[in-house]
Amino acid sequence: ESISRKGETVDHYHDWSSVEPPDVFDDPPIVFEARGDLACFTRPEFQGERVSYPLMTPSAAVGLTTAIFWKPEVRYVVEAIDVLQRGGWLAMRRNEAGVPITRDAINRGGLAMDDVVQQRMTTMLRDVAYRIHVNIWVHPGAREQSPAKWRDQLRRRIQRGQSFRTPFLGMREFHADVTDRTDESPDHTWTEDLGPMVHSIQYDDRTGKESYSFFRASINRGTMRVPRAGFGLLAAKESA
């Protein structure tokens, strides 16, 4: 789909529901690092309390990369995630709003916190660092098919510390420090079968629902390889 702006036609939103990423990309992945004091990559099977996966999920890596550089004709496909710093666990009880903050609520002056606040226990990670390997996937309906320009812009933003919005580690309040890749080695002591993990999350704008796809995750000497697609298991809660 395209829109007109100042006498020219520009690419706008694209329908990604009927397209699949290529098995092989022409260019090597872009590699960068993200670290932070706190992180929470929430497991969707826990409804009452928040419990994190033991490392960043592919969907969280895509969200972080999108926060750095966003274009409607571009999606990101994660190739691998290296765990540079595994971190530890931290449990904290937090106050959260049980309903989303809508524009109507803002116009009314905010939410009535006494009515909507709920306490939730969050089991999160602390002191983590990851190296993300990500491919740039251009929508087949986009006017410009070469990813070279988008690759250069993403690299420059990483190197300059610029972003489209604040990058975060699973939850928006957990800020991520994003840098270019270093020579730091992954945690070679960590090899484990992690079981099913969220691969991607799809949002239905019409119903406000989320649906999840999963993959069989394993980490080998500190590196988790990510398949192109997951298998669907769960249609879940309304998007908050």
XYZ file of N, CA and C in Angstrom, residues 29-240:
636
model
N 24.323 -11.390 8.235
C 23.554 -10.685 9.256
C 24.297 -9.462 9.791
N 23.535 -8.488 10.231
C 24.093 -7.368 10.987
C 24.200 -7.808 12.444
N 25.326 -7.521 13.066
C 25.598 -8.009 14.409
C 25.836 -6.821 15.336
N 25.144 -6.816 16.465
C 25.332 -5.776 17.463
C 25.059 -6.362 18.844
N 25.298 -5.568 19.866
C 25.167 -6.066 21.235
C 24.209 -5.200 22.046
N 23.570 -5.840 23.005
C 22.644 -5.140 23.901
C 22.842 -5.684 25.309
N 22.899 -4.782 26.267
C 23.082 -5.193 27.652
C 22.252 -4.301 28.555
N 21.994 -4.781 29.760
C 21.196 -3.979 30.674
C 21.220 -4.543 32.084
N 20.792 -3.707 33.027
C 20.759 -4.116 34.434
C 19.626 -5.095 34.706
N 18.489 -4.930 34.011
C 17.324 -5.785 34.236
C 16.721 -6.182 32.894
N 16.104 -7.364 32.862
C 15.441 -7.846 31.651
C 14.354 -8.829 32.051
N 13.292 -8.879 31.255
C 12.224 -9.855 31.488
C 11.603 -10.230 30.144
N 11.843 -11.449 29.707
C 11.302 -11.967 28.453
C 10.195 -12.948 28.829
N 8.987 -12.439 28.970
C 7.897 -13.111 29.660
C 7.443 -14.375 28.951
N 7.301 -15.437 29.724
C 6.749 -16.697 29.224
C 5.230 -16.572 29.167
N 4.591 -16.795 28.009
C 3.153 -16.558 27.897
C 2.299 -17.581 28.623
N 2.866 -18.744 28.994
C 2.055 -19.764 29.662
C 1.759 -19.431 31.124
N 2.481 -18.438 31.681
C 2.213 -18.001 33.044
C 1.263 -16.810 32.996
N 0.020 -16.995 33.430
C -0.984 -15.954 33.308
C -1.005 -15.012 34.507
N -0.776 -15.521 35.709
C -0.901 -14.695 36.901
C 0.328 -13.867 37.204
N 1.491 -14.487 37.159
C 2.742 -13.814 37.482
C 3.638 -13.775 36.244
N 4.517 -12.805 36.214
C 5.485 -12.714 35.119
C 6.713 -13.552 35.455
N 7.069 -14.440 34.535
C 8.274 -15.254 34.681
C 9.054 -15.157 33.381
N 10.320 -14.827 33.474
C 11.139 -14.632 32.277
C 11.711 -15.951 31.774
N 11.899 -16.028 30.450
C 12.779 -17.050 29.898
C 14.201 -16.778 30.394
N 15.097 -17.779 30.326
C 16.461 -17.565 30.833
C 17.347 -16.725 29.929
N 16.853 -16.361 28.728
C 17.608 -15.468 27.854
C 16.645 -14.774 26.903
N 17.158 -13.842 26.157
C 16.356 -13.077 25.203
C 15.705 -13.998 24.173
N 14.429 -13.745 23.874
C 13.724 -14.491 22.841
C 13.927 -13.821 21.479
N 13.709 -14.554 20.380
C 13.794 -13.922 19.058
C 12.816 -12.764 18.894
N 11.598 -12.893 19.425
C 10.629 -11.801 19.295
C 11.105 -10.555 20.027
N 11.766 -10.727 21.184
C 12.314 -9.575 21.905
C 13.462 -8.944 21.128
N 14.278 -9.777 20.472
C 15.378 -9.247 19.656
C 14.848 -8.448 18.468
N 13.754 -8.935 17.855
C 13.137 -8.185 16.760
C 12.585 -6.856 17.273
N 11.918 -6.885 18.436
C 11.388 -5.645 19.001
C 12.472 -4.641 19.322
N 13.596 -5.121 19.848
C 14.704 -4.227 20.172
C 15.287 -3.611 18.899
N 15.475 -4.435 17.859
C 16.030 -3.921 16.609
C 15.081 -2.917 15.960
N 13.773 -3.208 16.022
C 12.780 -2.284 15.476
C 12.796 -0.958 16.216
N 13.080 -0.995 17.515
C 13.177 0.247 18.286
C 14.355 1.095 17.815
N 15.403 0.459 17.297
C 16.551 1.204 16.799
C 16.232 1.833 15.445
N 15.659 1.026 14.554
C 15.386 1.514 13.200
C 14.120 0.852 12.678
N 13.116 1.663 12.349
C 11.829 1.152 11.876
C 11.510 1.710 10.501
N 11.099 0.813 9.614
C 10.556 1.169 8.315
C 9.412 0.214 8.013
N 8.289 0.702 7.470
C 7.140 -0.195 7.261
C 7.398 -1.295 6.250
N 8.355 -1.088 5.333
C 8.625 -2.101 4.328
C 9.708 -3.087 4.742
N 10.146 -3.016 6.007
C 11.250 -3.849 6.474
C 10.814 -4.640 7.710
N 11.212 -5.888 7.740
C 11.105 -6.719 8.937
C 12.480 -7.294 9.249
N 12.656 -7.729 10.493
C 13.935 -8.290 10.920
C 13.779 -9.778 11.200
N 14.750 -10.549 10.757
C 14.760 -11.995 10.950
C 16.023 -12.346 11.738
N 15.836 -12.884 12.927
C 16.962 -13.174 13.818
C 17.611 -14.494 13.416
N 18.918 -14.459 13.249
C 19.693 -15.648 12.881
C 20.179 -16.385 14.125
N 20.701 -15.636 15.100
C 21.257 -16.247 16.306
C 21.350 -15.192 17.397
N 21.414 -15.670 18.635
C 21.634 -14.812 19.797
C 22.748 -15.431 20.626
N 23.822 -14.668 20.830
C 24.919 -15.097 21.699
C 24.688 -14.534 23.100
N 24.886 -15.376 24.089
C 24.782 -14.921 25.482
C 26.181 -14.548 25.954
N 26.442 -13.260 26.082
C 27.742 -12.785 26.560
C 27.795 -12.770 28.075
N 26.669 -12.457 28.680
C 26.574 -12.417 30.133
C 25.221 -12.988 30.518
N 25.250 -14.146 31.133
C 24.011 -14.866 31.443
C 23.182 -14.151 32.500
N 23.844 -13.540 33.467
C 23.148 -12.820 34.526
C 22.569 -13.752 35.574
N 21.808 -13.166 36.486
C 21.186 -13.930 37.564
C 19.699 -13.643 37.619
N 19.033 -14.267 38.572
C 17.590 -14.116 38.727
C 17.272 -13.142 39.842
N 16.170 -12.430 39.683
C 15.702 -11.478 40.682
C 14.178 -11.515 40.693
N 13.578 -11.654 41.887
C 12.121 -11.645 42.031
C 11.698 -10.348 42.697
N 10.672 -9.714 42.129
C 10.229 -8.423 42.637
C 8.710 -8.317 42.480
N 8.045 -7.828 43.522
C 6.611 -7.562 43.424
C 6.423 -6.115 42.966
N 5.637 -5.944 41.887
C 5.502 -4.634 41.265
C 4.035 -4.271 41.114
N 3.767 -2.956 41.176
C 2.429 -2.453 40.887
C 2.286 -2.242 39.388
N 1.237 -2.788 38.807
C 0.976 -2.627 37.386
C -0.475 -2.224 37.175
N -0.718 -1.478 36.099
C -2.085 -1.135 35.730
C -2.717 -2.339 35.048
N -3.916 -2.709 35.486
C -4.592 -3.867 34.935
C -5.277 -3.610 33.614
N -5.316 -2.352 33.163
C -5.940 -1.994 31.888
C -4.979 -1.106 31.117
N -5.068 -1.093 29.783
C -4.184 -0.226 29.000
C -4.554 1.238 29.161
N -3.556 2.110 29.003
C -3.797 3.551 29.043
C -4.200 3.994 27.634
N -5.442 4.369 27.471
C -5.960 4.773 26.168
C -5.942 6.292 26.036
N -6.184 6.764 24.826
C -6.248 8.203 24.608
C -7.392 8.826 25.396
N -8.523 8.115 25.509
C -9.644 8.627 26.299
C -9.255 8.808 27.758
N -8.475 7.839 28.275
C -8.038 7.952 29.664
C -7.105 9.143 29.848
N -6.234 9.380 28.869
C -5.327 10.535 28.945
C -6.128 11.830 28.920
N -7.142 11.874 28.055
C -7.980 13.091 27.974
C -8.740 13.334 29.269
N -9.044 12.259 29.987
C -9.735 12.410 31.268
C -8.780 12.736 32.399
N -7.505 12.797 32.113
C -6.523 13.122 33.147
C -5.781 11.927 33.688
N -5.976 10.743 33.089
C -5.270 9.543 33.525
C -6.219 8.491 34.055
N -5.637 7.423 34.599
C -6.414 6.320 35.150
C -6.677 6.534 36.632
N -7.776 5.995 37.107
C -8.059 5.979 38.540
C -7.252 4.841 39.145
N -6.079 5.153 39.634
C -5.125 4.131 40.015
C -5.641 3.211 41.110
N -6.446 3.720 42.018
C -6.966 2.861 43.084
C -7.851 1.749 42.537
N -8.401 1.972 41.357
C -9.315 0.987 40.769
C -8.612 0.006 39.844
N -7.490 0.390 39.246
C -6.889 -0.445 38.203
C -5.547 -1.053 38.585
N -4.932 -0.589 39.664
C -3.613 -1.109 40.020
C -3.732 -2.517 40.594
N -2.831 -3.384 40.148
C -2.748 -4.730 40.696
C -1.290 -5.078 40.927
N -1.040 -5.866 41.947
C 0.319 -6.289 42.259
C 0.617 -7.618 41.570
N 1.774 -7.685 40.914
C 2.203 -8.906 40.255
C 3.652 -9.197 40.608
N 3.913 -10.446 40.908
C 5.289 -10.866 41.131
C 5.970 -11.070 39.782
N 7.161 -10.517 39.631
C 7.923 -10.658 38.396
C 9.252 -11.335 38.703
N 9.500 -12.449 38.039
C 10.788 -13.123 38.135
C 11.581 -12.761 36.895
N 12.608 -11.965 37.076
C 13.327 -11.332 35.962
C 14.806 -11.688 36.002
N 15.518 -11.226 34.990
C 16.964 -11.402 34.901
C 17.665 -10.096 35.253
N 18.875 -10.191 35.726
C 19.665 -8.999 36.031
C 21.067 -9.149 35.443
N 21.640 -8.014 35.054
C 23.019 -7.953 34.561
C 23.234 -8.920 33.386
N 22.541 -8.635 32.278
C 22.622 -9.504 31.102
C 23.282 -8.773 29.938
N 23.807 -9.553 28.999
C 24.385 -8.991 27.777
C 24.243 -10.018 26.663
N 23.845 -9.542 25.475
C 23.597 -10.422 24.338
C 24.228 -9.840 23.075
N 24.594 -10.732 22.164
C 24.998 -10.335 20.821
C 23.940 -10.867 19.854
N 23.351 -9.971 19.073
C 22.222 -10.311 18.216
C 22.675 -10.316 16.757
N 22.351 -11.396 16.042
C 22.639 -11.525 14.616
C 21.300 -11.422 13.889
N 21.113 -10.384 13.085
C 19.794 -10.126 12.506
C 19.906 -9.818 11.012
N 18.969 -10.385 10.247
C 18.872 -10.101 8.817
C 17.788 -9.067 8.557
N 17.971 -8.282 7.506
C 16.952 -7.333 7.065
C 16.162 -7.963 5.926
N 14.852 -8.078 6.132
C 13.943 -8.687 5.158
C 13.048 -7.599 4.582
N 13.161 -7.351 3.289
C 12.379 -6.317 2.614
C 11.112 -6.944 2.039
N 9.972 -6.303 2.279
C 8.698 -6.818 1.778
C 8.748 -6.930 0.247
N 8.269 -8.041 -0.322
C 8.334 -8.196 -1.781
C 7.518 -7.164 -2.542
N 6.586 -6.477 -1.892
C 5.811 -5.435 -2.552
C 6.395 -4.047 -2.424
N 7.532 -3.913 -1.740
C 8.148 -2.602 -1.581
C 8.768 -2.135 -2.892
N 8.755 -0.827 -3.123
C 9.310 -0.294 -4.372
C 10.816 -0.515 -4.458
N 11.498 -0.368 -3.337
C 12.957 -0.521 -3.322
C 13.293 -1.866 -2.696
N 13.806 -2.790 -3.490
C 14.041 -4.148 -3.024
C 15.433 -4.361 -2.432
N 16.382 -3.510 -2.756
C 17.731 -3.680 -2.219
C 17.762 -3.267 -0.744
N 18.261 -4.145 0.139
C 18.337 -3.792 1.553
C 19.552 -2.954 1.927
N 20.404 -2.620 0.947
C 21.680 -1.962 1.253
C 21.479 -0.662 2.026
N 20.513 0.165 1.584
C 20.285 1.445 2.255
C 19.833 1.242 3.690
N 18.930 0.285 3.896
C 18.420 0.046 5.247
C 19.511 -0.551 6.134
N 20.362 -1.393 5.578
C 21.471 -1.957 6.354
C 22.412 -0.851 6.819
N 22.738 0.082 5.923
C 23.628 1.185 6.284
C 23.010 2.058 7.366
N 21.705 2.335 7.251
C 21.051 3.181 8.248
C 21.000 2.498 9.610
N 20.715 1.200 9.627
C 20.709 0.478 10.898
C 22.096 0.487 11.526
N 23.132 0.234 10.727
C 24.506 0.246 11.257
C 24.858 1.610 11.842
N 24.526 2.672 11.116
C 24.866 4.021 11.599
C 24.154 4.314 12.915
N 22.913 3.928 13.029
C 22.180 4.178 14.264
C 22.799 3.420 15.439
N 23.200 2.189 15.186
C 23.852 1.414 16.246
C 25.154 2.086 16.670
N 25.958 2.487 15.699
C 27.252 3.087 16.005
C 27.124 4.442 16.694
N 26.066 5.205 16.372
C 25.878 6.535 16.951
C 25.011 6.530 18.205
N 24.461 5.382 18.552
C 23.585 5.317 19.715
C 22.230 5.952 19.491
N 21.774 6.018 18.229
C 20.482 6.603 17.915
C 19.416 5.520 17.848
N 18.146 5.919 18.034
C 17.070 4.948 17.969
C 15.764 5.635 17.608
N 14.841 4.843 17.058
C 13.492 5.300 16.722
C 12.685 5.531 17.999
N 12.823 4.616 18.950
C 12.317 4.784 20.310
C 13.269 4.056 21.244
N 13.088 4.184 22.538
C 14.050 3.640 23.485
C 14.099 2.119 23.409
N 15.261 1.528 23.118
C 15.372 0.066 23.096
C 15.214 -0.493 24.512
N 14.605 -1.676 24.604
C 14.379 -2.260 25.927
C 14.546 -3.764 25.869
N 14.727 -4.355 27.044
C 14.968 -5.791 27.185
C 13.713 -6.479 27.715
N 12.758 -6.688 26.825
C 11.548 -7.414 27.170
C 10.420 -6.559 27.690
N 10.702 -5.623 28.580
C 9.710 -4.698 29.133
C 10.239 -3.278 28.972
N 9.342 -2.355 28.681
C 9.766 -1.007 28.293
C 10.568 -0.285 29.373
N 10.336 -0.629 30.633
C 11.079 0.053 31.690
C 12.493 -0.496 31.870
N 12.841 -1.569 31.177
C 14.166 -2.177 31.292
C 15.004 -1.739 30.090
N 15.645 -0.609 30.225
C 16.404 0.015 29.131
C 17.574 -0.857 28.698
N 17.832 -0.874 27.391
C 18.958 -1.612 26.830
C 20.014 -0.643 26.328
N 21.255 -0.889 26.666
C 22.389 -0.156 26.108
C 22.856 -0.909 24.862
N 22.737 -0.272 23.704
C 23.038 -0.917 22.431
C 24.371 -0.396 21.905
N 25.243 -1.315 21.499
C 26.559 -0.952 20.982
C 26.891 -1.819 19.778
N 27.925 -1.415 19.046
C 28.449 -2.244 17.972
C 29.062 -3.506 18.577
N 29.293 -4.506 17.746
C 29.819 -5.776 18.239
C 31.233 -5.614 18.790
N 31.576 -6.432 19.766
C 32.916 -6.456 20.349
C 33.518 -7.848 20.123
N 34.709 -8.061 20.666
C 35.368 -9.357 20.553
C 35.045 -10.276 21.727
N 34.122 -9.862 22.605
C 33.774 -10.670 23.771
C 33.191 -12.016 23.323
N 33.631 -13.088 23.966
C 33.173 -14.431 23.614
C 31.874 -14.766 24.323
N 31.016 -15.583 23.688
C 29.823 -16.060 24.385
C 30.200 -16.916 25.597
N 29.212 -17.173 26.439
C 29.412 -18.022 27.613
C 29.488 -19.482 27.153
N 30.700 -19.961 26.886
C 30.880 -21.304 26.338
C 30.522 -22.398 27.337
N 30.314 -22.053 28.600
C 29.968 -23.066 29.604
C 28.487 -23.441 29.556
N 27.686 -22.694 28.783
C 26.240 -22.923 28.805
C 25.793 -23.690 27.564
N 25.421 -24.953 27.763
C 24.794 -25.787 26.747
C 23.584 -26.451 27.394
N 22.398 -26.235 26.789
C 21.173 -26.718 27.437
C 20.021 -26.766 26.434
N 19.162 -27.772 26.594
C 17.902 -27.832 25.863
C 16.890 -27.014 26.655
N 16.374 -25.935 26.060
C 15.512 -25.003 26.776
C 14.029 -25.290 26.577
N 13.684 -26.212 25.671
C 12.285 -26.517 25.437
C 11.616 -25.463 24.565
N 10.277 -25.487 24.502
C 9.562 -24.516 23.663
C 9.802 -23.077 24.122
N 10.040 -22.192 23.159
C 10.247 -20.765 23.420
C 9.485 -19.967 22.380
N 9.014 -18.790 22.774
C 8.320 -17.925 21.821
C 9.259 -17.557 20.683
N 8.792 -17.778 19.466
C 9.547 -17.388 18.281
C 9.107 -16.013 17.801
N 7.791 -15.808 17.670
C 7.263 -14.528 17.212
C 5.856 -14.336 17.747
N 5.419 -13.086 17.742
C 4.084 -12.712 18.211
C 3.392 -11.947 17.095
N 2.180 -12.363 16.767
C 1.388 -11.673 15.755
C 0.232 -10.952 16.448
N -0.040 -9.722 16.003
C -1.111 -8.917 16.565
C -2.210 -8.742 15.518
N -3.442 -8.964 15.937
C -4.598 -8.742 15.080
C -5.213 -7.406 15.476
N -5.039 -6.399 14.615
C -5.536 -5.061 14.936
C -7.056 -5.018 15.039
N -7.739 -5.939 14.367
C -9.206 -5.923 14.381
C -9.769 -6.424 15.701
N -9.150 -7.443 16.287
C -9.682 -8.049 17.505
C -8.877 -7.698 18.752
N -7.670 -7.137 18.567
C -6.821 -6.840 19.715
C -6.185 -8.081 20.324
N -6.194 -9.202 19.599
C -5.656 -10.452 20.120
C -4.208 -10.648 19.701
N -3.497 -11.408 20.530
C -2.144 -11.833 20.213
C -2.158 -13.328 19.941
N -1.337 -13.771 19.010
C -1.113 -15.199 18.813
C 0.390 -15.435 18.750
N 0.798 -16.589 19.276
C 2.220 -16.873 19.425
C 2.628 -18.055 18.549
N 3.834 -17.983 18.032
C 4.462 -19.163 17.444
C 5.703 -19.491 18.275
N 6.048 -20.788 18.314
C 7.107 -21.277 19.180
C 8.148 -22.041 18.359
N 9.278 -22.314 18.987
C 10.274 -23.208 18.405
C 10.971 -23.947 19.528
N 11.605 -25.041 19.193
C 12.337 -25.833 20.178
C 13.695 -25.188 20.383
N 13.865 -24.497 21.476
C 15.078 -23.709 21.716
C 16.144 -24.548 22.410
N 17.362 -24.343 21.992
C 18.504 -24.941 22.678
C 19.676 -23.981 22.552
N 20.527 -24.018 23.534
C 21.711 -23.167 23.517
C 22.937 -24.067 23.540
N 23.882 -23.789 22.639
C 25.078 -24.614 22.482
C 26.306 -23.728 22.648
N 27.007 -23.917 23.754
C 28.217 -23.144 24.055
C 27.937 -21.640 23.981
N 26.786 -21.245 24.540
C 26.469 -19.829 24.660
C 25.773 -19.210 23.464
N 25.420 -19.998 22.449
C 24.767 -19.465 21.253
C 23.463 -20.200 20.991
N 22.397 -19.440 20.754
C 21.101 -20.009 20.387
C 20.815 -19.693 18.932
N 20.686 -20.729 18.102
C 20.324 -20.577 16.698
C 18.805 -20.500 16.581
N 18.330 -19.678 15.656
C 16.904 -19.429 15.530
C 16.414 -19.881 14.155
N 15.395 -20.744 14.087
C 14.858 -21.152 12.774
C 14.093 -20.006 12.126
N 13.846 -20.141 10.822
C 13.137 -19.095 10.091
C 11.711 -18.902 10.596
N 11.060 -19.977 10.987
C 9.665 -19.877 11.409
C 9.422 -20.809 12.587
N 8.401 -20.489 13.368
C 8.017 -21.334 14.473
C 6.758 -22.107 14.155
N 6.286 -22.867 15.143
C 5.030 -23.594 14.992
C 3.999 -22.952 15.920
N 2.773 -22.823 15.448
C 1.744 -22.140 16.221
C 1.111 -23.050 17.249
N 0.985 -22.522 18.473
C 0.357 -23.294 19.531
C -0.697 -22.514 20.307
N -0.523 -21.230 20.434
C -1.289 -20.499 21.428
C -1.875 -19.224 20.856
N -3.175 -19.092 20.979
C -3.843 -17.815 20.729
C -4.211 -17.263 22.081
N -3.776 -16.053 22.371
C -3.776 -15.604 23.757
C -4.598 -14.367 23.975
N -4.216 -13.663 25.023
C -4.963 -12.554 25.608
C -5.068 -11.374 24.655
N -5.943 -10.447 25.025
C -6.029 -9.205 24.293
C -4.773 -8.390 24.483
N -4.358 -7.724 23.421
C -3.163 -6.879 23.502
C -3.414 -5.717 24.431
N -2.494 -5.536 25.403
C -2.658 -4.456 26.393
C -1.794 -3.280 26.036
